[in-house]
Amino acid sequence: MVLNETQTAIQDSIRDFAQAEIRPNSAAYERAAGYPPALFIRLAEMGLMGMTAPEEVGGAGADYVSYALALIELGAADGALSTIVSIQNSLLINGILTYGSAAQKARFLPDLVAGRMIGAFALTEADAGSDAAAIATRAVKVAGGWRLNGAKQFITSGKIAGVTMVYAVTDPAAGKKGISGFLVPTDSPGYIVEKVEHKLGQAASDTCAIRFENLFVGEDLLFGAEGAGLRLALSNLEVGRIGIAAQCIGMAQAALEIAVAYAKDRKSMGKAIIEHQAVGFRLADLAAKLEAAKQLVLHAAAMKDAAVPCLKEASMAKLVASETAETVCSGAIQTLGGYGYLEEFGLAKIYRDVRVCQIYEGTSDIQRMVIARAL
C-alpha cells in the first residue's frame, strides 16, 4: 500500500529515534535482562504508548497503519522492546479504553499512556495455553470484592508491571461464560512473581510465572461484566496479532539489511558475493517474501482503520509474518556464513528474538484454525 504523508513522517521519525537511541543499546539491554524505566517515558514522549488512544486521554490518536509502522521500526531496533510496547497498546490500553469503567480509566490510563506504568496480561496457565477456556485460576466472591487463587504462566512484563489484567473462573458451572477479568495492582498482597523464566530470546522482556495467594481485589476492579472475561480477553486479537506481525517484519527487515550490507562488502572470486547468483537470488527471494508479508500486515491494519472485521486478515498477517521472519533470519545467517553465527554481527540475537513470534499471541496452528474457520 502507498503511505500518506502523516504515516511516512511517523515511520521516519520513529526509525530515526529507534536506530539512534535503541538499537545501539539492544545487546546491553539483553545482557541486563531489562530496560531502564526512563526509556519507557521516552517512548511515551514519542507517542508510542497509547499510540491509537485518543488525545483526550493522553494518547497519540494515530491510525492502526501508523501503529503497525511504529512496531516495525521498534522491532527492527529491539524485538523484546517491541513486544512490551505491543502488549501495552493492544491488550492493556486498548482493552481498558474499550471495556474499562470510568474509574478504571481514570486510575490506570494516565500512567500507562505516559510510560510511568507497564501493564501485563495474564490469561495463559501451565495447562491452558491455546485452550484459554481451560484456565483453573479461581476468583471467589467475598464482601467487597473477590479472592483470587491460582497461577499464570508465560506472563510478559509480570515482574515490572504495575497492573496486571487477570482472568479467572468466577462461576465453574458456567463454562466459558463463567470467566471474569480483573485489573490487579501488582503491589497487592498475594501477587507473587514465582519465577522469571530463562528464555531462548527476548531476554530484556521479562516473562514470568505468577501466583495469586488469597489476593483480594475490590469490586471496582472487576474488568467488564462478570462472566464476560473470555470474550473480553479474546476481543483484542485483531490488534494484538497485527502488532506481533508488525514486529516480525521489523526484526526480519533488520536481519535482511545486515545480510545485504555484508553481501555487498564481502568479496569472493573477484567480486562482491551479492553478484554471485547463489547469494543474490537468495536475498532476492527473502526480500520478496518479506515485502509480501509486510503488505499483509499493512492491509490488516488498514482494514482495522476502516472498522471492517479483520480477524482472518490479522491471523493471516501474523501467520505469514512470523514464519517468513524466521526464514529471512535463517537466510541472512546463511549469507554471512560463519560470521552470521557470531554475536557481534547482530543476527544471532534477532534469530533468538524472532522465534517466539510463532508461539505467542496465538500459535501458527491456532492462526491456521482461525483462517480455516473463516473459509
Short mmCIF file of C-alpha atoms in Angstrom, two decimals:
data_model
loop_
_atom_site.label_atom_id
_atom_site.label_comp_id
_atom_site.label_asym_id
_atom_site.label_seq_id
_atom_site.Cartn_x
_atom_site.Cartn_y
_atom_site.Cartn_z
CA MET A 1 0.00 0.00 0.00
CA VAL A 2 1.04 3.61 -0.53
CA LEU A 3 1.52 5.51 2.73
CA ASN A 4 0.19 9.02 3.21
CA GLU A 5 2.39 11.89 4.35
CA THR A 6 1.48 11.55 8.00
CA GLN A 7 2.18 7.82 8.06
CA THR A 8 5.50 8.32 6.28
CA ALA A 9 6.50 11.06 8.72
CA ILE A 10 5.63 8.87 11.72
CA GLN A 11 7.61 5.98 10.29
CA ASP A 12 10.63 8.15 9.53
CA SER A 13 10.68 9.80 12.95
CA ILE A 14 10.39 6.51 14.83
CA ARG A 15 13.03 4.88 12.64
CA ASP A 16 15.45 7.73 13.35
CA PHE A 17 14.76 7.55 17.07
CA ALA A 18 14.92 3.74 17.26
CA GLN A 19 18.11 3.43 15.24
CA ALA A 20 19.85 6.23 17.16
CA GLU A 21 18.72 5.54 20.72
CA ILE A 22 17.58 1.92 20.96
CA ARG A 23 19.45 -0.30 18.52
CA PRO A 24 22.95 0.64 19.75
CA ASN A 25 21.92 -0.41 23.27
CA SER A 26 19.94 -3.51 22.36
CA ALA A 27 22.66 -6.00 23.25
CA ALA A 28 23.24 -4.24 26.57
CA TYR A 29 19.53 -4.44 27.38
CA GLU A 30 19.65 -8.16 26.63
CA ARG A 31 22.62 -8.66 28.96
CA ALA A 32 20.90 -6.64 31.69
CA ALA A 33 17.65 -8.59 31.17
CA GLY A 34 15.63 -5.39 31.23
CA TYR A 35 15.23 -1.74 30.31
CA PRO A 36 15.77 1.45 32.32
CA PRO A 37 12.38 2.88 33.36
CA ALA A 38 13.34 6.19 31.75
CA LEU A 39 13.23 4.51 28.34
CA PHE A 40 9.51 3.83 28.71
CA ILE A 41 8.96 7.50 29.49
CA ARG A 42 10.93 8.37 26.37
CA LEU A 43 8.80 6.01 24.30
CA ALA A 44 5.69 7.70 25.65
CA GLU A 45 7.08 11.10 24.70
CA MET A 46 7.43 9.74 21.17
CA GLY A 47 3.74 8.79 21.27
CA LEU A 48 4.45 5.05 21.32
CA MET A 49 2.48 4.25 24.45
CA GLY A 50 -1.23 4.54 23.80
CA MET A 51 -0.48 5.20 20.16
CA THR A 52 -4.03 4.69 18.90
CA ALA A 53 -5.61 6.04 22.09
CA PRO A 54 -7.44 9.36 21.73
CA GLU A 55 -5.62 12.56 22.58
CA GLU A 56 -8.03 13.37 25.41
CA VAL A 57 -6.57 10.51 27.47
CA GLY A 58 -3.00 11.40 26.52
CA GLY A 59 -2.71 9.11 23.50
CA ALA A 60 -1.30 9.96 20.10
CA GLY A 61 -4.60 9.42 18.29
CA ALA A 62 -2.80 7.65 15.44
CA ASP A 63 -4.31 5.19 12.99
CA TYR A 64 -3.55 1.47 13.00
CA VAL A 65 -1.37 1.62 9.91
CA SER A 66 0.86 4.11 11.73
CA TYR A 67 0.80 1.83 14.76
CA ALA A 68 1.97 -1.11 12.64
CA LEU A 69 4.72 1.02 11.09
CA ALA A 70 5.87 2.08 14.54
CA LEU A 71 6.15 -1.51 15.72
CA ILE A 72 8.03 -2.43 12.55
CA GLU A 73 10.63 0.22 13.35
CA LEU A 74 10.80 -0.72 17.04
CA GLY A 75 11.13 -4.38 16.11
CA ALA A 76 13.98 -3.54 13.75
CA ALA A 77 15.81 -1.92 16.66
CA ASP A 78 14.93 -4.30 19.52
CA GLY A 79 12.47 -7.17 19.29
CA ALA A 80 11.87 -7.52 23.03
CA LEU A 81 11.04 -3.85 23.44
CA SER A 82 8.51 -4.02 20.62
CA THR A 83 6.81 -6.90 22.48
CA ILE A 84 6.33 -4.78 25.61
CA VAL A 85 5.00 -1.87 23.55
CA SER A 86 2.64 -4.13 21.60
CA ILE A 87 1.07 -5.58 24.76
CA GLN A 88 0.88 -2.15 26.39
CA ASN A 89 -1.05 -0.78 23.43
CA SER A 90 -3.22 -3.65 22.26
CA LEU A 91 -4.16 -5.58 25.39
CA LEU A 92 -3.89 -3.07 28.23
CA ILE A 93 -4.63 0.43 26.95
CA ASN A 94 -6.97 -0.58 24.14
CA GLY A 95 -8.71 -3.05 26.43
CA ILE A 96 -9.26 -0.53 29.23
CA LEU A 97 -10.42 2.10 26.75
CA THR A 98 -12.97 -0.29 25.29
CA TYR A 99 -14.28 -2.10 28.35
CA GLY A 100 -12.97 -0.33 31.44
CA SER A 101 -15.18 1.69 33.77
CA ALA A 102 -14.76 5.44 34.05
CA ALA A 103 -12.98 4.96 37.38
CA GLN A 104 -10.63 2.34 35.93
CA LYS A 105 -9.77 4.59 33.01
CA ALA A 106 -9.06 7.48 35.35
CA ARG A 107 -6.94 5.32 37.64
CA PHE A 108 -4.78 3.44 35.13
CA LEU A 109 -4.71 5.14 31.74
CA PRO A 110 -2.69 8.26 32.65
CA ASP A 111 0.26 6.22 33.94
CA LEU A 112 0.04 3.58 31.22
CA VAL A 113 -0.08 6.10 28.39
CA ALA A 114 2.73 8.19 29.94
CA GLY A 115 5.01 5.15 30.31
CA ARG A 116 5.14 5.55 34.09
CA MET A 117 3.47 2.16 34.43
CA ILE A 118 3.84 -1.02 32.38
CA GLY A 119 0.92 -3.41 32.17
CA ALA A 120 0.75 -7.21 31.94
CA PHE A 121 -1.88 -9.56 30.57
CA ALA A 122 -2.45 -12.80 32.50
CA LEU A 123 -4.61 -15.38 30.74
CA THR A 124 -2.24 -18.29 29.96
CA GLU A 125 -1.66 -21.03 32.52
CA ALA A 126 0.61 -24.06 32.62
CA ASP A 127 -2.24 -26.30 31.45
CA ALA A 128 -4.21 -23.70 29.49
CA GLY A 129 -2.38 -22.08 26.59
CA SER A 130 -4.19 -22.19 23.26
CA ASP A 131 -7.27 -23.55 25.09
CA ALA A 132 -7.95 -20.37 27.04
CA ALA A 133 -11.29 -21.63 28.31
CA ALA A 134 -9.48 -24.29 30.36
CA ILE A 135 -7.99 -21.86 32.88
CA ALA A 136 -8.06 -23.00 36.51
CA THR A 137 -7.37 -19.77 38.44
CA ARG A 138 -10.35 -19.05 40.70
CA ALA A 139 -11.94 -15.84 41.97
CA VAL A 140 -14.38 -16.34 44.83
CA LYS A 141 -16.86 -13.61 45.76
CA VAL A 142 -16.37 -12.15 49.23
CA ALA A 143 -17.56 -9.00 50.98
CA GLY A 144 -16.49 -6.01 48.92
CA GLY A 145 -14.79 -7.94 46.16
CA TRP A 146 -13.11 -11.19 45.25
CA ARG A 147 -10.34 -13.52 46.43
CA LEU A 148 -8.01 -14.80 43.72
CA ASN A 149 -6.09 -18.05 43.93
CA GLY A 150 -4.17 -19.77 41.17
CA ALA A 151 -1.19 -19.42 38.87
CA LYS A 152 -0.38 -17.96 35.46
CA GLN A 153 2.45 -18.84 33.10
CA PHE A 154 4.39 -17.01 30.36
CA ILE A 155 3.29 -13.55 31.52
CA THR A 156 5.16 -10.79 29.68
CA SER A 157 6.24 -7.95 31.99
CA GLY A 158 4.90 -9.84 35.00
CA LYS A 159 7.80 -8.59 37.12
CA ILE A 160 7.90 -4.93 36.08
CA ALA A 161 4.16 -4.37 35.63
CA GLY A 162 2.22 -2.01 37.86
CA VAL A 163 -1.12 -3.55 36.90
CA THR A 164 -1.97 -6.98 35.52
CA MET A 165 -5.14 -7.85 33.65
CA VAL A 166 -6.02 -11.22 35.20
CA TYR A 167 -8.62 -13.71 34.02
CA ALA A 168 -10.12 -16.18 36.49
CA VAL A 169 -13.07 -18.53 36.83
CA THR A 170 -15.86 -16.91 38.85
CA ASP A 171 -18.58 -19.49 38.09
CA PRO A 172 -17.20 -23.01 37.47
CA ALA A 173 -20.63 -24.29 36.43
CA ALA A 174 -20.99 -21.75 33.62
CA GLY A 175 -18.12 -22.96 31.47
CA LYS A 176 -16.81 -20.30 29.07
CA LYS A 177 -19.35 -17.84 30.45
CA GLY A 178 -18.01 -18.29 33.96
CA ILE A 179 -14.72 -16.47 33.40
CA SER A 180 -14.21 -12.86 34.52
CA GLY A 181 -11.45 -10.30 34.17
CA PHE A 182 -9.83 -8.19 36.90
CA LEU A 183 -7.39 -5.29 36.92
CA VAL A 184 -4.96 -6.30 39.66
CA PRO A 185 -2.40 -3.82 41.04
CA THR A 186 0.81 -5.78 41.37
CA ASP A 187 1.57 -4.35 44.81
CA SER A 188 -1.47 -6.20 46.15
CA PRO A 189 -0.66 -8.68 48.94
CA GLY A 190 -0.77 -12.14 47.40
CA TYR A 191 0.60 -11.16 43.99
CA ILE A 192 3.73 -13.31 43.76
CA VAL A 193 6.26 -13.45 40.95
CA GLU A 194 7.25 -17.06 41.38
CA LYS A 195 9.83 -17.22 38.62
CA VAL A 196 11.35 -15.10 35.88
CA GLU A 197 11.86 -17.52 33.01
CA HIS A 198 15.25 -18.01 31.33
CA LYS A 199 14.42 -17.96 27.62
CA LEU A 200 15.92 -18.59 24.21
CA GLY A 201 15.40 -14.96 23.21
CA GLN A 202 13.85 -11.61 24.13
CA ALA A 203 15.71 -11.71 27.45
CA ALA A 204 15.17 -7.99 28.08
CA SER A 205 11.41 -8.55 28.25
CA ASP A 206 10.68 -10.48 31.44
CA THR A 207 8.41 -13.50 31.12
CA CYS A 208 7.13 -14.76 34.45
CA ALA A 209 5.29 -17.43 36.32
CA ILE A 210 2.81 -15.59 38.57
CA ARG A 211 0.96 -16.95 41.59
CA PHE A 212 -2.04 -15.50 43.43
CA GLU A 213 -2.41 -16.42 47.08
CA ASN A 214 -5.73 -15.34 48.54
CA LEU A 215 -5.31 -12.00 46.75
CA PHE A 216 -8.14 -9.57 47.43
CA VAL A 217 -9.37 -7.45 44.54
CA GLY A 218 -12.18 -4.95 45.09
CA GLU A 219 -15.44 -4.91 43.18
CA ASP A 220 -14.31 -1.71 41.47
CA LEU A 221 -11.55 -3.66 39.72
CA LEU A 222 -13.81 -6.19 38.01
CA PHE A 223 -12.98 -5.67 34.35
CA GLY A 224 -16.14 -5.57 32.26
CA ALA A 225 -19.17 -7.60 33.23
CA GLU A 226 -18.95 -10.66 35.43
CA GLY A 227 -18.76 -13.76 33.23
CA ALA A 228 -17.69 -11.81 30.14
CA GLY A 229 -13.98 -12.35 30.72
CA LEU A 230 -13.20 -14.81 27.94
CA ARG A 231 -14.99 -12.69 25.35
CA LEU A 232 -13.10 -9.61 26.54
CA ALA A 233 -9.78 -11.46 26.60
CA LEU A 234 -10.20 -12.57 23.00
CA SER A 235 -11.73 -9.34 21.72
CA ASN A 236 -8.44 -7.59 21.05
CA LEU A 237 -6.99 -10.40 18.96
CA GLU A 238 -7.07 -8.33 15.78
CA VAL A 239 -4.91 -5.53 17.19
CA GLY A 240 -2.66 -7.92 19.09
CA ARG A 241 -1.94 -10.07 16.06
CA ILE A 242 -1.35 -7.08 13.82
CA GLY A 243 1.16 -5.84 16.40
CA ILE A 244 3.09 -9.11 16.62
CA ALA A 245 3.05 -9.43 12.83
CA ALA A 246 4.49 -5.93 12.56
CA GLN A 247 7.32 -6.62 14.99
CA CYS A 248 8.16 -9.72 12.92
CA ILE A 249 8.53 -7.56 9.83
CA GLY A 250 10.83 -5.21 11.72
CA MET A 251 13.12 -7.93 13.03
CA ALA A 252 13.30 -9.63 9.62
CA GLN A 253 13.93 -6.28 7.96
CA ALA A 254 16.90 -5.66 10.26
CA ALA A 255 18.29 -9.13 9.54
CA LEU A 256 17.94 -8.69 5.79
CA GLU A 257 19.66 -5.30 5.90
CA ILE A 258 22.64 -6.85 7.69
CA ALA A 259 22.84 -9.62 5.10
CA VAL A 260 22.59 -7.27 2.11
CA ALA A 261 25.24 -4.93 3.51
CA TYR A 262 27.57 -7.86 4.14
CA ALA A 263 26.94 -9.34 0.68
CA LYS A 264 27.81 -6.03 -0.97
CA ASP A 265 31.04 -5.72 1.00
CA ARG A 266 32.30 -9.31 1.11
CA LYS A 267 34.42 -10.27 -1.90
CA SER A 268 34.82 -13.77 -3.28
CA MET A 269 36.37 -14.84 -6.55
CA GLY A 270 36.98 -11.26 -7.53
CA LYS A 271 33.55 -9.75 -6.92
CA ALA A 272 31.04 -8.93 -4.20
CA ILE A 273 29.18 -12.09 -3.19
CA ILE A 274 25.82 -10.44 -3.94
CA GLU A 275 26.86 -10.64 -7.58
CA HIS A 276 27.07 -14.42 -7.32
CA GLN A 277 23.71 -15.83 -8.32
CA ALA A 278 23.53 -18.23 -5.37
CA VAL A 279 23.69 -15.33 -2.93
CA GLY A 280 21.88 -12.68 -4.99
CA PHE A 281 18.91 -14.93 -5.72
CA ARG A 282 18.67 -15.98 -2.08
CA LEU A 283 18.48 -12.36 -0.98
CA ALA A 284 16.02 -11.54 -3.77
CA ASP A 285 13.70 -14.33 -2.61
CA LEU A 286 13.94 -13.20 1.02
CA ALA A 287 13.23 -9.58 0.09
CA ALA A 288 10.18 -10.57 -2.00
CA LYS A 289 8.76 -12.79 0.75
CA LEU A 290 9.31 -10.09 3.34
CA GLU A 291 7.60 -7.43 1.23
CA ALA A 292 4.60 -9.70 0.66
CA ALA A 293 4.32 -10.34 4.41
CA LYS A 294 4.63 -6.62 5.13
CA GLN A 295 1.78 -5.82 2.76
CA LEU A 296 -0.43 -8.39 4.51
CA VAL A 297 0.27 -6.64 7.81
CA LEU A 298 -0.46 -3.17 6.48
CA HIS A 299 -3.61 -4.43 4.75
CA ALA A 300 -4.94 -5.86 8.02
CA ALA A 301 -4.12 -2.58 9.77
CA ALA A 302 -5.91 -0.61 7.05
CA MET A 303 -8.98 -2.81 7.49
CA LYS A 304 -8.89 -2.10 11.22
CA ASP A 305 -8.76 1.62 10.45
CA ALA A 306 -11.80 1.21 8.21
CA ALA A 307 -13.65 -0.51 11.09
CA VAL A 308 -14.01 -3.65 8.98
CA PRO A 309 -13.84 -7.00 10.83
CA CYS A 310 -10.38 -8.38 10.08
CA LEU A 311 -9.67 -11.32 12.38
CA LYS A 312 -8.98 -13.55 9.37
CA GLU A 313 -6.66 -10.98 7.81
CA ALA A 314 -4.91 -10.30 11.14
CA SER A 315 -4.40 -14.04 11.61
CA MET A 316 -3.06 -14.36 8.06
CA ALA A 317 -0.68 -11.47 8.68
CA LYS A 318 0.55 -12.95 11.95
CA LEU A 319 0.97 -16.43 10.48
CA VAL A 320 2.80 -15.34 7.35
CA ALA A 321 4.90 -12.62 9.00
CA SER A 322 6.11 -14.81 11.87
CA GLU A 323 7.04 -17.75 9.65
CA THR A 324 8.57 -15.50 6.99
CA ALA A 325 10.64 -13.72 9.64
CA GLU A 326 12.31 -16.93 10.74
CA THR A 327 13.01 -17.82 7.11
CA VAL A 328 14.54 -14.41 6.48
CA CYS A 329 16.70 -14.56 9.62
CA SER A 330 17.92 -18.04 8.76
CA GLY A 331 18.75 -16.96 5.19
CA ALA A 332 20.55 -13.89 6.49
CA ILE A 333 22.72 -16.03 8.76
CA GLN A 334 23.48 -18.35 5.86
CA THR A 335 24.58 -15.37 3.77
CA LEU A 336 27.16 -14.35 6.35
CA GLY A 337 28.30 -17.92 6.81
CA GLY A 338 30.32 -18.39 9.99
CA TYR A 339 30.14 -14.69 10.79
CA GLY A 340 26.34 -14.91 10.93
CA TYR A 341 26.72 -17.29 13.83
CA LEU A 342 28.73 -14.78 15.86
CA GLU A 343 27.05 -12.47 18.34
CA GLU A 344 28.94 -9.37 17.18
CA PHE A 345 27.19 -9.29 13.81
CA GLY A 346 23.74 -9.00 15.41
CA LEU A 347 21.93 -11.76 13.55
CA ALA A 348 22.14 -14.31 16.36
CA LYS A 349 20.15 -12.05 18.68
CA ILE A 350 17.49 -11.31 16.08
CA TYR A 351 17.18 -15.02 15.30
CA ARG A 352 16.66 -15.78 19.00
CA ASP A 353 14.16 -12.97 19.44
CA VAL A 354 12.02 -13.77 16.40
CA ARG A 355 11.41 -17.46 17.08
CA VAL A 356 8.77 -16.93 19.75
CA CYS A 357 6.59 -14.93 17.37
CA GLN A 358 5.17 -18.19 16.00
CA ILE A 359 4.06 -19.07 19.54
CA TYR A 360 2.69 -16.09 21.48
CA GLU A 361 -0.48 -14.16 20.64
CA GLY A 362 -1.77 -17.44 19.16
CA THR A 363 0.46 -20.14 17.72
CA SER A 364 0.77 -20.70 13.97
CA ASP A 365 -1.54 -23.70 14.40
CA ILE A 366 -4.20 -21.51 16.03
CA GLN A 367 -3.87 -18.95 13.21
CA ARG A 368 -4.49 -21.70 10.68
CA MET A 369 -7.56 -22.82 12.62
CA VAL A 370 -8.95 -19.27 12.64
CA ILE A 371 -8.30 -18.85 8.91
CA ALA A 372 -9.80 -22.27 8.09
CA ARG A 373 -12.98 -21.43 10.03
CA ALA A 374 -13.28 -18.15 8.15
CA LEU A 375 -13.04 -20.04 4.86
#
